[in-house]
Amino acid sequence: MSPPPSRAYELGFRSVDREYAGRRLPVEGTVPTWLSGALIRNGPGRFEFGGERAAHWFDGLAMLRRYGFDDGTVTYTNRFLRSDARAAADAGDGAAEFATGGNSLRGTLGWLRSLGPPEPTDNANVHVARIGDHFVALTEAPRRIAFDPVTLETRGEFRWRDDIPEHLATAHLRVDPTREETIGFCTEFGLDPTYHLYRISHDRGSRTPIATVPAAGPGYVHDCSITDSHVVIVETPLRISIVKVLAPWTEGFLDLLEYDEDAGSRFVVVDRDTGAVVRTFETAPFFSFHHVNAFQDDDEVVVDLVAFEDDAIVRALSLEALAADGFEAAPDGRFRRYRLRPGDGRVRRSQRYDGGLELPTVPERFGGRRYRYAYAQATDRQGANGLVKLDVESGQATEWWERGVYVEEPRMVARPDAAAEDDGVVIAPALDTRRERSLLLVFDAETLAERARAPLPHAVPFGFHGRYFPDA
């Protein structure tokens, strides 16, 4: 078991053992009866590998969470992925994850026996997606695990039937409901590293290439943006060392990352239909995990993202740093808008919200299109994480906070046949440190007034990402 928490929020980094199936939750308040479907989320559920504790938040064993909605009721299911990584942990073996490396001697022997890099992890703990008829758990290693969207039972490894090469994969697939396709990318190492951009048709669930773009570094690219006609890759100065990739003593992906303070950040704008690089833009350096949204505005491509001054956030989320310094010591991301003008290469930068934020989402039907509202986790207050609704046109923000409550990634669900962009609800899991259990919170999407909360039977570790599936 994990050590007892020295801070209340450390409940969010304590392993859970029990799995629940279709547990009906008590509801305080009223969940709208029109809300029907499921929020399926992904994240770590266990931080122990044999007798070893994970080194980083990103390393915990994948556990899916399902919040089902039907006629005003809420049910909860959680289930660990039955992966090779979990089997190895159950057998007492160490892990080779983002920052947690196994025994270095064992890793070297594995390298020699395989005559090459070891098999990438299948600990798919970052995100979920629907690919054709399959529901799939994703991570940044090029291995994906299919699961049942109701029971969350593992169905086996999901494999593409194409020949697109990938050494790193994105867990952030960009869904475009208007064009009925999903956009993704992957990274290929080598003497000339590249990013491969691809589309996934919603009806067939297969990948087809869009473009291959030269990489500088390559960079550690966690997310991307799309507009109606573009894909935008943002390459920051956090580089992946190819030399270290090939070294048998490297113990985790974190060891491969080097921040080049002398390099700038690079925006690569690609035409979604032709695959041509429209233009590459160079800017002052920054680091970013997550994009908010992007859209075309006359002759400009507008890209909104969460920016950090450098890569300090990556190491600030190690379990050692969190235990010593807490969330409050981690740098805050800021909403930043970049206006890119392909005609003359001009870049304009602005910031309309001064608060810290992360894990941003927008209403699904506005992804890749002009939008007004974004919802995100608010991060710059002690003793809590809040929720923020940002009006990206006026810069005005509406916030919700409650002391001792740590809100995770929010998802806006539109009311059926809604006319207004913010007509619906926002649903978000949260950790209530006073009650020592997690909650599912439901807010009015226009006002952020709390409509309902449903306490879970236990405290769930902080997760990463999820999607709302109306037909799950």
CSV table of N, CA and C in Angstrom, one decimal, residues 186-340:
chain,number,residue,atom,x,y,z
A,186,CYS,N,2.0,11.0,-35.1
A,186,CYS,CA,2.9,10.2,-34.4
A,186,CYS,C,4.3,10.7,-34.8
A,187,THR,N,5.3,10.3,-34.0
A,187,THR,CA,6.7,10.7,-34.2
A,187,THR,C,7.6,9.5,-34.6
A,188,GLU,N,8.4,9.6,-35.7
A,188,GLU,CA,9.3,8.6,-36.1
A,188,GLU,C,10.7,9.1,-35.8
A,189,PHE,N,11.5,8.3,-35.1
A,189,PHE,CA,12.9,8.7,-34.9
A,189,PHE,C,13.8,8.3,-36.1
A,190,GLY,N,15.1,8.6,-36.0
A,190,GLY,CA,16.0,8.3,-37.1
A,190,GLY,C,16.9,9.4,-37.4
A,191,LEU,N,17.7,9.3,-38.4
A,191,LEU,CA,18.6,10.3,-38.8
A,191,LEU,C,17.9,11.6,-39.2
A,192,ASP,N,16.7,11.4,-39.8
A,192,ASP,CA,15.8,12.5,-40.1
A,192,ASP,C,14.5,12.3,-39.5
A,193,PRO,N,14.3,12.7,-38.2
A,193,PRO,CA,13.1,12.4,-37.5
A,193,PRO,C,11.9,13.2,-38.1
A,194,THR,N,10.7,12.6,-38.1
A,194,THR,CA,9.6,13.2,-38.7
A,194,THR,C,8.3,13.0,-37.9
A,195,TYR,N,7.3,13.9,-38.2
A,195,TYR,CA,6.0,13.7,-37.6
A,195,TYR,C,5.1,13.2,-38.8
A,196,HIS,N,4.3,12.2,-38.5
A,196,HIS,CA,3.4,11.7,-39.5
A,196,HIS,C,2.0,12.1,-39.1
A,197,LEU,N,1.3,12.8,-39.9
A,197,LEU,CA,-0.1,13.3,-39.6
A,197,LEU,C,-1.0,12.3,-40.4
A,198,TYR,N,-2.2,12.0,-39.7
A,198,TYR,CA,-3.1,11.1,-40.4
A,198,TYR,C,-4.5,11.4,-40.0
A,199,ARG,N,-5.5,10.9,-40.7
A,199,ARG,CA,-6.9,11.0,-40.4
A,199,ARG,C,-7.5,9.6,-40.2
A,200,ILE,N,-8.5,9.6,-39.4
A,200,ILE,CA,-9.3,8.3,-39.1
A,200,ILE,C,-10.7,8.6,-39.5
A,201,SER,N,-11.2,7.9,-40.4
A,201,SER,CA,-12.6,8.0,-40.8
A,201,SER,C,-13.5,7.5,-39.7
A,202,HIS,N,-14.6,8.2,-39.4
A,202,HIS,CA,-15.5,7.7,-38.4
A,202,HIS,C,-16.3,6.4,-38.8
A,203,ASP,N,-16.5,6.3,-40.1
A,203,ASP,CA,-17.3,5.1,-40.5
A,203,ASP,C,-16.4,3.9,-40.6
A,204,ARG,N,-15.2,4.0,-41.2
A,204,ARG,CA,-14.4,2.8,-41.3
A,204,ARG,C,-13.4,2.6,-40.2
A,205,GLY,N,-13.0,3.6,-39.5
A,205,GLY,CA,-12.1,3.4,-38.4
A,205,GLY,C,-10.7,3.1,-38.8
A,206,SER,N,-10.3,3.5,-40.0
A,206,SER,CA,-9.0,3.2,-40.5
A,206,SER,C,-8.2,4.5,-40.6
A,207,ARG,N,-6.8,4.4,-40.6
A,207,ARG,CA,-6.0,5.5,-40.8
A,207,ARG,C,-5.5,5.7,-42.2
A,208,THR,N,-5.5,7.0,-42.7
A,208,THR,CA,-4.9,7.3,-43.9
A,208,THR,C,-4.0,8.5,-43.7
A,209,PRO,N,-2.8,8.5,-44.4
A,209,PRO,CA,-1.8,9.6,-44.2
A,209,PRO,C,-2.3,10.9,-44.7
A,210,ILE,N,-1.9,12.0,-44.0
A,210,ILE,CA,-2.2,13.4,-44.5
A,210,ILE,C,-0.9,13.9,-45.0
A,211,ALA,N,0.2,13.9,-44.1
A,211,ALA,CA,1.5,14.5,-44.5
A,211,ALA,C,2.6,13.9,-43.6
A,212,THR,N,3.8,14.0,-44.0
A,212,THR,CA,5.0,13.8,-43.2
A,212,THR,C,5.8,15.1,-43.1
A,213,VAL,N,6.0,15.5,-41.9
A,213,VAL,CA,6.6,16.8,-41.6
A,213,VAL,C,8.0,16.6,-41.0
A,214,PRO,N,9.1,17.2,-41.5
A,214,PRO,CA,10.3,17.1,-40.8
A,214,PRO,C,10.3,17.7,-39.3
A,215,ALA,N,10.9,17.0,-38.4
A,215,ALA,CA,10.9,17.4,-37.0
A,215,ALA,C,12.3,18.0,-36.7
A,216,ALA,N,12.2,19.0,-35.8
A,216,ALA,CA,13.4,19.7,-35.3
A,216,ALA,C,13.7,19.1,-33.9
A,217,GLY,N,14.6,18.3,-33.8
A,217,GLY,CA,14.9,17.7,-32.4
A,217,GLY,C,14.9,16.2,-32.4
A,218,PRO,N,13.8,15.5,-32.5
A,218,PRO,CA,12.4,16.0,-32.5
A,218,PRO,C,12.0,16.6,-31.2
A,219,GLY,N,10.9,17.3,-31.2
A,219,GLY,CA,10.4,17.8,-30.0
A,219,GLY,C,9.4,16.9,-29.3
A,220,TYR,N,9.2,17.1,-28.0
A,220,TYR,CA,8.2,16.3,-27.3
A,220,TYR,C,6.8,17.1,-27.6
A,221,VAL,N,6.0,16.5,-28.5
A,221,VAL,CA,4.8,17.1,-28.9
A,221,VAL,C,3.6,16.3,-28.3
A,222,HIS,N,2.9,16.8,-27.3
A,222,HIS,CA,1.9,16.1,-26.6
A,222,HIS,C,0.5,16.2,-27.3
A,223,ASP,N,0.2,17.3,-28.0
A,223,ASP,CA,-1.1,17.6,-28.4
A,223,ASP,C,-1.0,18.3,-29.8
A,224,CYS,N,-2.1,18.5,-30.5
A,224,CYS,CA,-2.1,19.3,-31.7
A,224,CYS,C,-3.4,20.0,-31.8
A,225,SER,N,-3.5,20.8,-32.8
A,225,SER,CA,-4.8,21.5,-33.1
A,225,SER,C,-5.2,21.3,-34.5
A,226,ILE,N,-6.5,21.5,-34.7
A,226,ILE,CA,-7.1,21.4,-36.1
A,226,ILE,C,-8.0,22.6,-36.3
A,227,THR,N,-8.0,23.1,-37.5
A,227,THR,CA,-9.1,24.0,-38.0
A,227,THR,C,-9.9,23.2,-39.0
A,228,ASP,N,-10.9,23.8,-39.6
A,228,ASP,CA,-11.6,23.2,-40.7
A,228,ASP,C,-10.7,22.7,-41.8
A,229,SER,N,-9.6,23.4,-42.0
A,229,SER,CA,-8.8,23.1,-43.2
A,229,SER,C,-7.3,22.9,-42.9
A,230,HIS,N,-6.9,22.9,-41.6
A,230,HIS,CA,-5.5,22.8,-41.2
A,230,HIS,C,-5.3,21.8,-40.0
A,231,VAL,N,-4.1,21.3,-40.0
A,231,VAL,CA,-3.6,20.7,-38.8
A,231,VAL,C,-2.4,21.5,-38.3
A,232,VAL,N,-2.3,21.8,-37.0
A,232,VAL,CA,-1.2,22.6,-36.5
A,232,VAL,C,-0.4,21.8,-35.5
A,233,ILE,N,0.9,21.6,-35.8
A,233,ILE,CA,1.8,21.0,-34.8
A,233,ILE,C,2.6,22.1,-34.2
A,234,VAL,N,2.7,22.1,-32.8
A,234,VAL,CA,3.5,23.1,-32.1
A,234,VAL,C,4.7,22.4,-31.5
A,235,GLU,N,5.9,22.7,-31.9
A,235,GLU,CA,7.1,22.0,-31.5
A,235,GLU,C,7.8,23.0,-30.6
A,236,THR,N,7.9,22.7,-29.3
A,236,THR,CA,8.6,23.5,-28.3
A,236,THR,C,10.0,23.1,-28.1
A,237,PRO,N,10.8,23.8,-27.4
A,237,PRO,CA,12.2,23.5,-27.2
A,237,PRO,C,12.5,22.3,-26.4
A,238,LEU,N,11.5,21.6,-25.9
A,238,LEU,CA,11.7,20.3,-25.1
A,238,LEU,C,12.0,19.2,-26.1
A,239,ARG,N,13.2,18.9,-26.3
A,239,ARG,CA,13.7,17.9,-27.3
A,239,ARG,C,13.8,16.5,-26.7
A,240,ILE,N,13.7,15.5,-27.7
A,240,ILE,CA,13.9,14.1,-27.3
A,240,ILE,C,15.3,13.8,-27.9
A,241,SER,N,16.2,13.4,-27.0
A,241,SER,CA,17.5,13.1,-27.4
A,241,SER,C,17.6,11.7,-28.1
A,242,ILE,N,17.9,11.7,-29.3
A,242,ILE,CA,18.0,10.4,-30.1
A,242,ILE,C,19.1,9.6,-29.6
A,243,VAL,N,20.2,10.2,-29.2
A,243,VAL,CA,21.4,9.5,-28.6
A,243,VAL,C,20.9,8.7,-27.4
A,244,LYS,N,20.2,9.4,-26.5
A,244,LYS,CA,19.7,8.7,-25.3
A,244,LYS,C,18.7,7.6,-25.6
A,245,VAL,N,17.9,7.8,-26.7
A,245,VAL,CA,16.9,6.8,-27.0
A,245,VAL,C,17.6,5.5,-27.3
A,246,LEU,N,18.8,5.6,-27.9
A,246,LEU,CA,19.5,4.4,-28.3
A,246,LEU,C,20.4,3.8,-27.2
A,247,ALA,N,20.4,4.5,-26.1
A,247,ALA,CA,21.3,4.0,-25.0
A,247,ALA,C,20.5,3.0,-24.1
A,248,PRO,N,21.2,1.8,-23.8
A,248,PRO,CA,20.5,0.8,-23.0
A,248,PRO,C,20.3,1.1,-21.6
A,249,TRP,N,21.0,2.1,-21.1
A,249,TRP,CA,20.9,2.5,-19.6
A,249,TRP,C,19.8,3.5,-19.4
A,250,THR,N,19.2,4.0,-20.4
A,250,THR,CA,18.1,4.9,-20.2
A,250,THR,C,16.9,4.2,-19.5
A,251,GLU,N,16.4,4.8,-18.4
A,251,GLU,CA,15.4,4.1,-17.6
A,251,GLU,C,14.0,4.6,-17.8
A,252,GLY,N,13.8,5.7,-18.3
A,252,GLY,CA,12.4,6.2,-18.5
A,252,GLY,C,12.4,7.3,-19.5
A,253,PHE,N,11.2,7.6,-20.1
A,253,PHE,CA,11.1,8.6,-21.1
A,253,PHE,C,11.6,10.0,-20.7
A,254,LEU,N,11.4,10.3,-19.4
A,254,LEU,CA,11.8,11.6,-18.8
A,254,LEU,C,13.3,11.8,-19.0
A,255,ASP,N,14.1,10.7,-19.0
A,255,ASP,CA,15.6,10.8,-19.1
A,255,ASP,C,15.9,11.3,-20.5
A,256,LEU,N,15.0,11.1,-21.5
A,256,LEU,CA,15.4,11.4,-22.9
A,256,LEU,C,15.1,12.9,-23.2
A,257,LEU,N,14.5,13.6,-22.3
A,257,LEU,CA,14.1,15.0,-22.6
A,257,LEU,C,15.1,16.0,-22.2
A,258,GLU,N,15.4,16.9,-23.1
A,258,GLU,CA,16.3,18.0,-22.8
A,258,GLU,C,15.7,19.3,-23.3
A,259,TYR,N,15.7,20.4,-22.5
A,259,TYR,CA,15.2,21.7,-22.9
A,259,TYR,C,16.3,22.5,-23.4
A,260,ASP,N,16.1,23.0,-24.7
A,260,ASP,CA,17.1,23.8,-25.3
A,260,ASP,C,16.7,25.3,-25.2
A,261,GLU,N,17.3,25.9,-24.2
A,261,GLU,CA,16.9,27.3,-23.9
A,261,GLU,C,17.2,28.3,-25.0
A,262,ASP,N,18.1,27.9,-25.9
A,262,ASP,CA,18.5,28.8,-27.0
A,262,ASP,C,17.6,28.6,-28.2
A,263,ALA,N,16.7,27.6,-28.2
A,263,ALA,CA,15.9,27.4,-29.4
A,263,ALA,C,14.5,28.1,-29.2
A,264,GLY,N,13.8,28.3,-30.2
A,264,GLY,CA,12.5,28.9,-30.1
A,264,GLY,C,11.5,27.8,-30.3
A,265,SER,N,10.2,28.2,-30.3
A,265,SER,CA,9.1,27.3,-30.5
A,265,SER,C,8.7,27.4,-32.0
A,266,ARG,N,8.1,26.3,-32.5
A,266,ARG,CA,7.9,26.3,-34.0
A,266,ARG,C,6.4,25.8,-34.2
A,267,PHE,N,5.7,26.6,-35.0
A,267,PHE,CA,4.3,26.3,-35.4
A,267,PHE,C,4.4,25.8,-36.8
A,268,VAL,N,3.9,24.6,-37.1
A,268,VAL,CA,3.9,24.0,-38.4
A,268,VAL,C,2.4,23.9,-38.8
A,269,VAL,N,2.0,24.6,-39.8
A,269,VAL,CA,0.6,24.6,-40.3
A,269,VAL,C,0.6,23.8,-41.6
A,270,VAL,N,-0.3,22.8,-41.6
A,270,VAL,CA,-0.4,21.8,-42.7
A,270,VAL,C,-1.8,21.8,-43.2
A,271,ASP,N,-1.9,21.8,-44.5
A,271,ASP,CA,-3.2,21.8,-45.2
A,271,ASP,C,-3.8,20.4,-45.0
A,272,ARG,N,-5.0,20.3,-44.4
A,272,ARG,CA,-5.6,18.9,-44.1
A,272,ARG,C,-5.9,18.1,-45.4
A,273,ASP,N,-6.2,18.8,-46.5
A,273,ASP,CA,-6.6,18.1,-47.7
A,273,ASP,C,-5.5,17.7,-48.6
A,274,THR,N,-4.5,18.6,-48.8
A,274,THR,CA,-3.4,18.4,-49.7
A,274,THR,C,-2.2,17.8,-49.0
A,275,GLY,N,-2.0,18.0,-47.7
A,275,GLY,CA,-0.9,17.6,-47.0
A,275,GLY,C,0.3,18.6,-47.1
A,276,ALA,N,0.1,19.7,-47.8
A,276,ALA,CA,1.2,20.6,-48.0
A,276,ALA,C,1.4,21.4,-46.7
A,277,VAL,N,2.7,21.7,-46.5
A,277,VAL,CA,3.0,22.6,-45.3
A,277,VAL,C,2.7,24.0,-45.8
A,278,VAL,N,1.7,24.7,-45.2
A,278,VAL,CA,1.3,26.0,-45.6
A,278,VAL,C,2.4,27.0,-45.2
A,279,ARG,N,2.9,26.9,-44.0
A,279,ARG,CA,4.0,27.8,-43.5
A,279,ARG,C,4.4,27.3,-42.2
A,280,THR,N,5.7,27.5,-41.9
A,280,THR,CA,6.3,27.3,-40.5
A,280,THR,C,6.6,28.6,-39.9
A,281,PHE,N,6.2,28.8,-38.6
A,281,PHE,CA,6.3,30.0,-37.9
A,281,PHE,C,7.3,29.8,-36.7
A,282,GLU,N,8.2,30.7,-36.5
A,282,GLU,CA,9.1,30.7,-35.4
A,282,GLU,C,8.7,31.7,-34.3
A,283,THR,N,8.7,31.3,-33.1
A,283,THR,CA,8.3,32.2,-32.0
A,283,THR,C,9.3,32.1,-30.8
A,284,ALA,N,9.1,33.0,-29.9
A,284,ALA,CA,9.9,32.9,-28.6
A,284,ALA,C,9.6,31.6,-27.9
A,285,PRO,N,10.6,31.0,-27.2
A,285,PRO,CA,10.4,29.7,-26.6
A,285,PRO,C,9.3,29.7,-25.5
A,286,PHE,N,8.6,28.6,-25.4
A,286,PHE,CA,7.7,28.3,-24.4
A,286,PHE,C,7.4,26.8,-24.4
A,287,PHE,N,6.8,26.2,-23.4
A,287,PHE,CA,6.4,24.8,-23.4
A,287,PHE,C,4.9,24.7,-23.2
A,288,SER,N,4.3,23.6,-23.8
A,288,SER,CA,2.9,23.4,-23.7
A,288,SER,C,2.6,21.9,-23.8
A,289,PHE,N,1.7,21.5,-22.9
A,289,PHE,CA,1.2,20.2,-23.0
A,289,PHE,C,-0.1,20.2,-23.9
A,290,HIS,N,-1.0,21.1,-23.6
A,290,HIS,CA,-2.3,21.0,-24.2
A,290,HIS,C,-2.8,22.2,-25.0
A,291,HIS,N,-3.4,22.0,-26.1
A,291,HIS,CA,-4.0,23.0,-26.8
A,291,HIS,C,-5.5,23.2,-26.4
A,292,VAL,N,-6.0,24.4,-26.6
A,292,VAL,CA,-7.4,24.7,-26.2
A,292,VAL,C,-8.3,24.4,-27.5
A,293,ASN,N,-8.0,25.2,-28.5
A,293,ASN,CA,-8.7,25.0,-29.8
A,293,ASN,C,-8.0,25.9,-30.8
A,294,ALA,N,-8.4,25.8,-32.1
A,294,ALA,CA,-7.9,26.6,-33.2
A,294,ALA,C,-9.0,26.8,-34.2
A,295,PHE,N,-8.9,27.8,-35.0
A,295,PHE,CA,-9.9,28.1,-36.1
A,295,PHE,C,-9.3,29.1,-37.1
A,296,GLN,N,-9.9,29.1,-38.2
A,296,GLN,CA,-9.5,30.1,-39.3
A,296,GLN,C,-10.3,31.4,-39.1
A,297,ASP,N,-9.5,32.5,-39.2
A,297,ASP,CA,-10.1,33.8,-39.0
A,297,ASP,C,-9.6,34.7,-40.2
A,298,ASP,N,-10.4,34.7,-41.3
A,298,ASP,CA,-10.0,35.4,-42.5
A,298,ASP,C,-8.6,34.8,-43.0
A,299,ASP,N,-7.6,35.7,-43.0
A,299,ASP,CA,-6.3,35.2,-43.5
A,299,ASP,C,-5.4,34.8,-42.4
A,300,GLU,N,-5.9,34.5,-41.2
A,300,GLU,CA,-5.1,34.1,-40.0
A,300,GLU,C,-5.6,32.7,-39.5
A,301,VAL,N,-4.6,31.9,-39.0
A,301,VAL,CA,-4.9,30.7,-38.3
A,301,VAL,C,-4.7,31.1,-36.8
A,302,VAL,N,-5.8,30.9,-36.0
A,302,VAL,CA,-5.7,31.3,-34.6
A,302,VAL,C,-5.5,30.0,-33.8
A,303,VAL,N,-4.5,29.9,-33.0
A,303,VAL,CA,-4.2,28.8,-32.1
A,303,VAL,C,-4.2,29.2,-30.7
A,304,ASP,N,-5.1,28.6,-29.9
A,304,ASP,CA,-5.2,28.9,-28.4
A,304,ASP,C,-4.6,27.6,-27.7
A,305,LEU,N,-3.7,27.9,-26.7
A,305,LEU,CA,-3.1,26.8,-26.0
A,305,LEU,C,-2.8,27.2,-24.6
A,306,VAL,N,-2.4,26.3,-23.7
A,306,VAL,CA,-1.9,26.6,-22.4
A,306,VAL,C,-0.4,26.6,-22.4
A,307,ALA,N,0.2,27.7,-22.1
A,307,ALA,CA,1.7,27.9,-22.3
A,307,ALA,C,2.3,28.0,-20.9
A,308,PHE,N,3.5,27.4,-20.8
A,308,PHE,CA,4.4,27.5,-19.7
A,308,PHE,C,5.7,28.2,-20.1
A,309,GLU,N,6.4,28.9,-19.2
A,309,GLU,CA,7.6,29.6,-19.6
A,309,GLU,C,8.7,28.7,-20.0
A,310,ASP,N,8.7,27.5,-19.4
A,310,ASP,CA,9.7,26.5,-19.8
A,310,ASP,C,9.2,25.1,-19.4
A,311,ASP,N,10.0,24.1,-19.3
A,311,ASP,CA,9.6,22.7,-19.0
A,311,ASP,C,9.6,22.4,-17.6
A,312,ALA,N,9.7,23.3,-16.6
A,312,ALA,CA,9.7,23.0,-15.2
A,312,ALA,C,8.5,22.2,-14.7
A,313,ILE,N,7.4,22.4,-15.4
A,313,ILE,CA,6.2,21.7,-15.0
A,313,ILE,C,6.3,20.2,-15.1
A,314,VAL,N,7.1,19.7,-16.0
A,314,VAL,CA,7.2,18.3,-16.3
A,314,VAL,C,7.8,17.6,-15.0
A,315,ARG,N,8.9,18.2,-14.5
A,315,ARG,CA,9.5,17.6,-13.3
A,315,ARG,C,8.8,17.9,-12.0
A,316,ALA,N,8.1,19.0,-12.1
A,316,ALA,CA,7.3,19.4,-10.9
A,316,ALA,C,6.2,18.4,-10.6
A,317,LEU,N,5.8,17.6,-11.5
A,317,LEU,CA,4.8,16.6,-11.3
A,317,LEU,C,5.3,15.2,-11.0
A,318,SER,N,6.6,15.1,-10.7
A,318,SER,CA,7.1,13.8,-10.2
A,318,SER,C,6.6,13.7,-8.8
A,319,LEU,N,6.4,12.4,-8.3
A,319,LEU,CA,5.8,12.2,-7.0
A,319,LEU,C,6.8,12.7,-5.9
A,320,GLU,N,8.1,12.7,-6.1
A,320,GLU,CA,9.0,13.2,-5.1
A,320,GLU,C,8.8,14.7,-5.0
A,321,ALA,N,8.7,15.4,-6.1
A,321,ALA,CA,8.5,16.9,-6.1
A,321,ALA,C,7.2,17.2,-5.4
A,322,LEU,N,6.1,16.5,-5.8
A,322,LEU,CA,4.8,16.8,-5.2
A,322,LEU,C,4.8,16.5,-3.7
A,323,ALA,N,5.5,15.5,-3.3
A,323,ALA,CA,5.5,15.2,-1.8
A,323,ALA,C,6.3,16.3,-1.1
A,324,ALA,N,7.3,16.8,-1.7
A,324,ALA,CA,8.2,17.8,-1.0
A,324,ALA,C,7.6,19.2,-1.1
A,325,ASP,N,7.0,19.6,-2.3
A,325,ASP,CA,6.7,21.0,-2.5
A,325,ASP,C,5.2,21.2,-2.8
A,326,GLY,N,4.5,20.1,-3.2
A,326,GLY,CA,3.0,20.2,-3.4
A,326,GLY,C,2.7,20.9,-4.7
A,327,PHE,N,1.4,20.9,-5.0
A,327,PHE,CA,0.8,21.5,-6.2
A,327,PHE,C,1.2,23.0,-6.3
A,328,GLU,N,1.2,23.6,-5.1
A,328,GLU,CA,1.3,25.1,-5.1
A,328,GLU,C,2.7,25.5,-5.7
A,329,ALA,N,3.7,24.6,-5.6
A,329,ALA,CA,5.0,24.9,-6.1
A,329,ALA,C,5.1,24.7,-7.7
A,330,ALA,N,4.2,24.0,-8.2
A,330,ALA,CA,4.2,23.8,-9.7
A,330,ALA,C,3.9,25.0,-10.4
A,331,PRO,N,4.6,25.4,-11.5
A,331,PRO,CA,4.2,26.6,-12.3
A,331,PRO,C,2.8,26.5,-12.9
A,332,ASP,N,2.2,27.6,-13.1
A,332,ASP,CA,0.9,27.7,-13.7
A,332,ASP,C,1.0,27.9,-15.2
A,333,GLY,N,0.1,27.2,-15.9
A,333,GLY,CA,0.0,27.5,-17.3
A,333,GLY,C,-1.0,28.6,-17.5
A,334,ARG,N,-0.8,29.3,-18.6
A,334,ARG,CA,-1.6,30.5,-19.0
A,334,ARG,C,-2.2,30.3,-20.3
A,335,PHE,N,-3.4,30.8,-20.4
A,335,PHE,CA,-4.1,30.8,-21.7
A,335,PHE,C,-3.4,31.8,-22.7
A,336,ARG,N,-3.0,31.3,-23.8
A,336,ARG,CA,-2.3,32.2,-24.8
A,336,ARG,C,-2.8,32.0,-26.2
A,337,ARG,N,-3.0,33.1,-26.9
A,337,ARG,CA,-3.6,33.0,-28.2
A,337,ARG,C,-2.5,33.4,-29.2
A,338,TYR,N,-2.3,32.6,-30.2
A,338,TYR,CA,-1.3,33.0,-31.3
A,338,TYR,C,-2.1,33.1,-32.6
A,339,ARG,N,-1.9,34.3,-33.2
A,339,ARG,CA,-2.5,34.5,-34.6
A,339,ARG,C,-1.4,34.4,-35.6
A,340,LEU,N,-1.5,33.4,-36.5
A,340,LEU,CA,-0.5,33.1,-37.5
A,340,LEU,C,-1.0,33.5,-38.8
